[in-house]
mmCIF file of C-alpha atoms in Angstrom:
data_model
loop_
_atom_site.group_PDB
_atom_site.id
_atom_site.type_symbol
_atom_site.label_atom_id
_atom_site.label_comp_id
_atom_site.label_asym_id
_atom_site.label_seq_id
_atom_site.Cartn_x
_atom_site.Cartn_y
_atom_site.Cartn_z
ATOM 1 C CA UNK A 1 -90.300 -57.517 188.995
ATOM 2 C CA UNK A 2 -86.391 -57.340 189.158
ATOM 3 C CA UNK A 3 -85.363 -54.030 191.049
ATOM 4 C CA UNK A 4 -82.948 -51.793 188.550
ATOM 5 C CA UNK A 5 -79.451 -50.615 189.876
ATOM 6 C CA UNK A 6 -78.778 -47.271 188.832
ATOM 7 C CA UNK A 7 -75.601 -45.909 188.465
ATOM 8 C CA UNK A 8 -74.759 -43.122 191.440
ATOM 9 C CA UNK A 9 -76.428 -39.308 190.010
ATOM 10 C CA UNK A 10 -77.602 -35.992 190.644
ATOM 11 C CA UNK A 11 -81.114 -35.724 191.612
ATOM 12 C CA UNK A 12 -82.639 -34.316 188.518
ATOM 13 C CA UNK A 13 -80.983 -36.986 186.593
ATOM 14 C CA UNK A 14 -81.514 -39.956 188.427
ATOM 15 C CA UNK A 15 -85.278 -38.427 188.583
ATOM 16 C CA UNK A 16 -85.451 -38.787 184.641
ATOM 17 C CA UNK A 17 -83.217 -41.569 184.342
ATOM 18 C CA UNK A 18 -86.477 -43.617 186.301
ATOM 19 C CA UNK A 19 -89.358 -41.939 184.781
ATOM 20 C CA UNK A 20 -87.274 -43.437 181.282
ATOM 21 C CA UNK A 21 -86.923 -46.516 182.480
ATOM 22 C CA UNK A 22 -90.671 -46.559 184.091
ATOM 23 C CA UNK A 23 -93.144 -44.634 182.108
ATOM 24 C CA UNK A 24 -91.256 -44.602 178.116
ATOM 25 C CA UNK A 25 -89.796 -48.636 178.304
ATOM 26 C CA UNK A 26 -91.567 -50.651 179.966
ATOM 27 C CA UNK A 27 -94.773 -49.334 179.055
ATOM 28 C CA UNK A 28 -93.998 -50.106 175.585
ATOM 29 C CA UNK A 29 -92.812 -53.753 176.416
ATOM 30 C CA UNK A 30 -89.070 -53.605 177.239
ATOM 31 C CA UNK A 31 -88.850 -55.231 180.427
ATOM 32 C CA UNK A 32 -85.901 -57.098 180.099
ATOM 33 C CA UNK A 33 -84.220 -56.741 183.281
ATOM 34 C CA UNK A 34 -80.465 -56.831 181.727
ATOM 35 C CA UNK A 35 -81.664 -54.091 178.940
ATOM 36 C CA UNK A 36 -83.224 -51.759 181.730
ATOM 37 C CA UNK A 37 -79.713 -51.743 183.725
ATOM 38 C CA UNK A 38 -77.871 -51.359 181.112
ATOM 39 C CA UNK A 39 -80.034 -48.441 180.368
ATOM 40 C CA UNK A 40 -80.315 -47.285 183.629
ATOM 41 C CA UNK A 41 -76.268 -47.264 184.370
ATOM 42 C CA UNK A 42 -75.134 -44.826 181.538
ATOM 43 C CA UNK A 43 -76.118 -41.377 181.772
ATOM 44 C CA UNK A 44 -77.517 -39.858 178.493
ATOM 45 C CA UNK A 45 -77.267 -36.556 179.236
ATOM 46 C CA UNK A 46 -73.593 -37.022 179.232
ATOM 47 C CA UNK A 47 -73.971 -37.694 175.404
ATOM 48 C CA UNK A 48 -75.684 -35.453 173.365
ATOM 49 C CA UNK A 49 -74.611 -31.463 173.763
ATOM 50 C CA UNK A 50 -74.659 -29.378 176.829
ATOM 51 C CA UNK A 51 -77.727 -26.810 175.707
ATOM 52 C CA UNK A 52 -79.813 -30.359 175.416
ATOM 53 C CA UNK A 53 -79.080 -31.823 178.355
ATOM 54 C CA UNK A 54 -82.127 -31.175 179.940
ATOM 55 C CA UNK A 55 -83.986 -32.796 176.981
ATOM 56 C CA UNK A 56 -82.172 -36.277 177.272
ATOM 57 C CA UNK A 57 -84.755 -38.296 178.510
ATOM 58 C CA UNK A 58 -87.475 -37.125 176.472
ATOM 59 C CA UNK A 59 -89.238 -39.891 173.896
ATOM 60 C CA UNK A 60 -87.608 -38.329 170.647
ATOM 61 C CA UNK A 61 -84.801 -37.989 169.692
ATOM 62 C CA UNK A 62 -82.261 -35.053 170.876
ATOM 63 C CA UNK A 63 -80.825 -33.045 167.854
ATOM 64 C CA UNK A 64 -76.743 -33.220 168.252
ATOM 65 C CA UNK A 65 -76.212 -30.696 166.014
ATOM 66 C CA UNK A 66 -75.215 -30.821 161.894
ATOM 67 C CA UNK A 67 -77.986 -32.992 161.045
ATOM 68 C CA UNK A 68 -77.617 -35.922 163.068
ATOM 69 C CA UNK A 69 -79.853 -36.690 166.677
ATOM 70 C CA UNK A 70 -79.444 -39.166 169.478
ATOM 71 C CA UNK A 71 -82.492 -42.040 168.987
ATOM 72 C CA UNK A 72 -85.391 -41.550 171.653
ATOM 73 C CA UNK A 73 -84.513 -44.109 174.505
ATOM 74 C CA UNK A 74 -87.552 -46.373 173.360
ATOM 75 C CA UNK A 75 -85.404 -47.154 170.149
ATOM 76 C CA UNK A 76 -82.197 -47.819 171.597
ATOM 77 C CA UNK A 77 -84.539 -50.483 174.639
ATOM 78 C CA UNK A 78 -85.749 -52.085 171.320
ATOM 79 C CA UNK A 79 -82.434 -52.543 169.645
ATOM 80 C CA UNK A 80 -80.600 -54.288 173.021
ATOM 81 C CA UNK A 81 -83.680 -56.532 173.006
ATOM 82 C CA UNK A 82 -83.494 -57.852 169.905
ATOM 83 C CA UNK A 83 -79.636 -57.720 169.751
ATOM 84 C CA UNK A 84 -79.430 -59.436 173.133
ATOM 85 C CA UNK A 85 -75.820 -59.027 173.211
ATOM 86 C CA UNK A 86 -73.596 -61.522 175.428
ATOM 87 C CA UNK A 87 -69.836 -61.944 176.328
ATOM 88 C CA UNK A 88 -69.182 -63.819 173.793
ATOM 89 C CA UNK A 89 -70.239 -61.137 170.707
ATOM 90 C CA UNK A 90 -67.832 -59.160 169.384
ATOM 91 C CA UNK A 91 -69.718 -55.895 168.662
ATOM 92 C CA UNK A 92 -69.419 -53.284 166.465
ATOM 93 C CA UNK A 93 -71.243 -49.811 166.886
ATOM 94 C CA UNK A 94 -71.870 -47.627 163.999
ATOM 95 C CA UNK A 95 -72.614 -44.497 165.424
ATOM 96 C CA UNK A 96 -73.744 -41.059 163.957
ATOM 97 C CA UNK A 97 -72.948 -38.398 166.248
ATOM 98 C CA UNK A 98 -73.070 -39.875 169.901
ATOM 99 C CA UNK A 99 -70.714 -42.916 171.408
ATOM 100 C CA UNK A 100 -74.287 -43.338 173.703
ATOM 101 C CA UNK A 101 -75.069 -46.636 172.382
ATOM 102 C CA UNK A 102 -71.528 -48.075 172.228
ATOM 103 C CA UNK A 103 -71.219 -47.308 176.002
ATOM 104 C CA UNK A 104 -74.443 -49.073 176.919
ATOM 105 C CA UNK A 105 -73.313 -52.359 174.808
ATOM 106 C CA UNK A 106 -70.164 -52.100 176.407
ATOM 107 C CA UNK A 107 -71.586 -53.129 179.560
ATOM 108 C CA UNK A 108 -73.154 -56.040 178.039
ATOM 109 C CA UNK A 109 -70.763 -57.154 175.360
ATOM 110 C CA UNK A 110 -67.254 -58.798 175.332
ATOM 111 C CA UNK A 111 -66.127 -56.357 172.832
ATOM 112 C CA UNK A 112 -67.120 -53.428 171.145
ATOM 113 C CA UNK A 113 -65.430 -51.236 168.683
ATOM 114 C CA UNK A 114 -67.555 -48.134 166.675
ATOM 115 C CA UNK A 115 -67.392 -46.345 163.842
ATOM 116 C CA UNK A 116 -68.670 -43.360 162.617
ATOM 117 C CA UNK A 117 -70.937 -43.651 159.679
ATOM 118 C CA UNK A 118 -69.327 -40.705 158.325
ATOM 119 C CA UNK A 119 -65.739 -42.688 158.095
ATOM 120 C CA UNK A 120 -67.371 -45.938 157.099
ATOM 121 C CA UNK A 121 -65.451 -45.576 153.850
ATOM 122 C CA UNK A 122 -61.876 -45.387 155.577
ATOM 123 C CA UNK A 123 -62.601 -48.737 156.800
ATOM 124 C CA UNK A 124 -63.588 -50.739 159.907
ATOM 125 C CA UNK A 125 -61.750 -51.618 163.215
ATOM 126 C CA UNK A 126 -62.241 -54.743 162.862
ATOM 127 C CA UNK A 127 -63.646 -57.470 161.110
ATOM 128 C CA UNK A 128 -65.200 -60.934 162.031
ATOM 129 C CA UNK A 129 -68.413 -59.810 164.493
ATOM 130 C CA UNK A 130 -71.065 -61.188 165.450
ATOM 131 C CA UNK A 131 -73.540 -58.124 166.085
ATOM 132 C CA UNK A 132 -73.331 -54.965 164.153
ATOM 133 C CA UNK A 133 -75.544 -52.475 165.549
ATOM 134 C CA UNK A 134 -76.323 -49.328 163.772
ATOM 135 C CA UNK A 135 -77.619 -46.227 165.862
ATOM 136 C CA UNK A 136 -79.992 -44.957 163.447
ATOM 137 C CA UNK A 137 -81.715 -45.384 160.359
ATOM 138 C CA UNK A 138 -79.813 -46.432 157.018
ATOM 139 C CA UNK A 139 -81.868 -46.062 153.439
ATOM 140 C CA UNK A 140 -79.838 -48.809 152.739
ATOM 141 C CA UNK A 141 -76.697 -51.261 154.434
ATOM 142 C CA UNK A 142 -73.366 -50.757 153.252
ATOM 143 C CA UNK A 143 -71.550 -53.943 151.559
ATOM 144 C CA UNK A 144 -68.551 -52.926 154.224
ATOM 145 C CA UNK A 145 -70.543 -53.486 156.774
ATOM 146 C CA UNK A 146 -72.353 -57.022 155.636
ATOM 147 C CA UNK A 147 -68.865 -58.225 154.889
ATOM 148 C CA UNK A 148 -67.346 -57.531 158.079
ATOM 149 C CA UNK A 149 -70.336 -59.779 159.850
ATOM 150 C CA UNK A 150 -69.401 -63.295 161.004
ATOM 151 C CA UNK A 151 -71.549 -66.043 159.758
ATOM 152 C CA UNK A 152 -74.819 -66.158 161.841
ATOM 153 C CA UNK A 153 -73.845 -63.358 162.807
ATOM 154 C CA UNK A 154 -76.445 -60.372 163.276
ATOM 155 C CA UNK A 155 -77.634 -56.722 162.325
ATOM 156 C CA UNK A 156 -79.666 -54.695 164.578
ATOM 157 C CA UNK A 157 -81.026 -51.131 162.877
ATOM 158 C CA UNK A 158 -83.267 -49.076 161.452
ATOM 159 C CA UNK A 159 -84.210 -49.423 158.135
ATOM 160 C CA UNK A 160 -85.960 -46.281 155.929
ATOM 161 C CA UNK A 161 -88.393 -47.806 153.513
ATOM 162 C CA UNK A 162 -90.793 -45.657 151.678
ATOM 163 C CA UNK A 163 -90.231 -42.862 154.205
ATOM 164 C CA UNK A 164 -91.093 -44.983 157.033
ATOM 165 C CA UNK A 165 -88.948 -46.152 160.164
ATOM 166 C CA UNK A 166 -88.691 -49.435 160.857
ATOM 167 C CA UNK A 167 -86.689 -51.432 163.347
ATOM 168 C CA UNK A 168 -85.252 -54.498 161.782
ATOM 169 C CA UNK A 169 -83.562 -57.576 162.842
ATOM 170 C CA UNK A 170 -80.534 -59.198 159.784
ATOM 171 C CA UNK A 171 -78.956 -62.278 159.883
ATOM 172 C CA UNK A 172 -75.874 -63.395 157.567
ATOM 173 C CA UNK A 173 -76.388 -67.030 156.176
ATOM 174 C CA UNK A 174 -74.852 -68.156 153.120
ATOM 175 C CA UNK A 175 -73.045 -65.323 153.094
ATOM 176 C CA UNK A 176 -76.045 -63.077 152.520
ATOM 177 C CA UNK A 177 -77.905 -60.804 154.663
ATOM 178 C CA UNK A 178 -81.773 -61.071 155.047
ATOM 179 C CA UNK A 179 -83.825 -58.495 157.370
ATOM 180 C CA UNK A 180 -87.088 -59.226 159.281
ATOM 181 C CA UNK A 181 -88.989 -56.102 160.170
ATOM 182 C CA UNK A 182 -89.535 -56.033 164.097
ATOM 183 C CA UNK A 183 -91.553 -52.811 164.206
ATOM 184 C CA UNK A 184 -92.437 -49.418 162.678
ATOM 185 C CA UNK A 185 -90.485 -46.840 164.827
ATOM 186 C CA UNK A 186 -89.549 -43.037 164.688
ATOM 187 C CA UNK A 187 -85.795 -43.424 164.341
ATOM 188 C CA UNK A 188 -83.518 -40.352 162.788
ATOM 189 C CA UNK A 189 -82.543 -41.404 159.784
ATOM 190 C CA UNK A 190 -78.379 -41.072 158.984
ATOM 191 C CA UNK A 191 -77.670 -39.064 156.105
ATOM 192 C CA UNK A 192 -74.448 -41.293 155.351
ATOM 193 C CA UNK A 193 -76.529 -44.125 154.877
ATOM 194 C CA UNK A 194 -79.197 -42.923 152.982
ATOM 195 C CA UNK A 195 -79.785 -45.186 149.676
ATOM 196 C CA UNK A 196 -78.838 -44.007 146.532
ATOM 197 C CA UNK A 197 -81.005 -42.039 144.204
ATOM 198 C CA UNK A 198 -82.315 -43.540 141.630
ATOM 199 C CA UNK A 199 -83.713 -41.703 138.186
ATOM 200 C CA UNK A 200 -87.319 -42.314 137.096
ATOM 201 C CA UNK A 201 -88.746 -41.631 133.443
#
């Protein structure tokens, strides 16, 4: 087993940083190495707000206020796994409430730009990447985003289907984007991406 480097902390959060890392990931199969130092270098209570800081290692997700909540750590373990983001990608995080996950893919990544979902409509940093990663659930995937994929190129998120949580893996080809379901989840869904509503007679 690969020892973990953690990132110089107080006590109490280096304590909980382990027991995350130990008892929530790779009990539940993420043992990559890479994805567990990642994980273990950026401290999460530094991202969500101060009154929840003792609640940032929990397995659910930590409300951030207005709606929106930081992913348990199990989801965001899952997403750099399938992701497995290199030097070469060119990353764009679309975040909903906390820059958490962009500063984890940071370390992994050549690049990474983010977005809020709520500004998704003034457009993107940046176009042309190779992994879009969406820190959340989305009722459905915005055309801006699928455009701004490369070809090959690849979508890690949560998808809400039926009122269920699912972590799903896309893939542009033919400039199209197809998703393959990886694993039913509890992921906060993101009101900005919900998918439309649709009238029924």
């Amino acid at each position: 087993m690969s020892e973990i480097q953690y990132a110089p902390q107080g006590a109490e959060a280096g304590t909980a940083r382990r027991a995350m890392i130990d008892s929530q990931l790779r009990t539940c199969g993420v043992n990559e190495p890479w994805v567990l130092s990642a994980l273990a270098n950026v401290a999460r209570e530094d991202y969500v707000p101060a009154a929840n800081r003792a609640a940032a290692y929990i397995d659910r997700a930590v409300p951030l206020g207005n709606g929106r909540a930081l992913p348990a750590p199990l989801f965001h373990g899952k997403v750099l796994g399938a992701a497995e983001p290199t030097a070469q990608d060119k990353v764009l995080v679309v975040t909903a409430g906390s820059d958490y996950l962009a500063a984890v893919v940071a370390r992994l990544a050549g690049s990474v730009d983010k977005v809020d979902a709520a500004d998704l409509a003034k457009g993107l940093p940046g176009t042309g990447y190779s992994l879009i990663l969406i820190d959340g659930a989305a009722g459905e995937v915005p055309a801006v985003l699928t455009d701004a994929l490369a070809a090959d190129g690849r979508i890690v998120t949560g998808l809400v289907e039926k009122n269920v949580t699912r972590l799903a893996l896309g893939r542009k080809v033919a400039g199209a984007v197809s998703f393959l379901t990886l694993a039913d989840l509890g992921i906060p869904a993101i009101a900005e991406l919900a998918a439309p509503k649709h009238w029924s007679f």
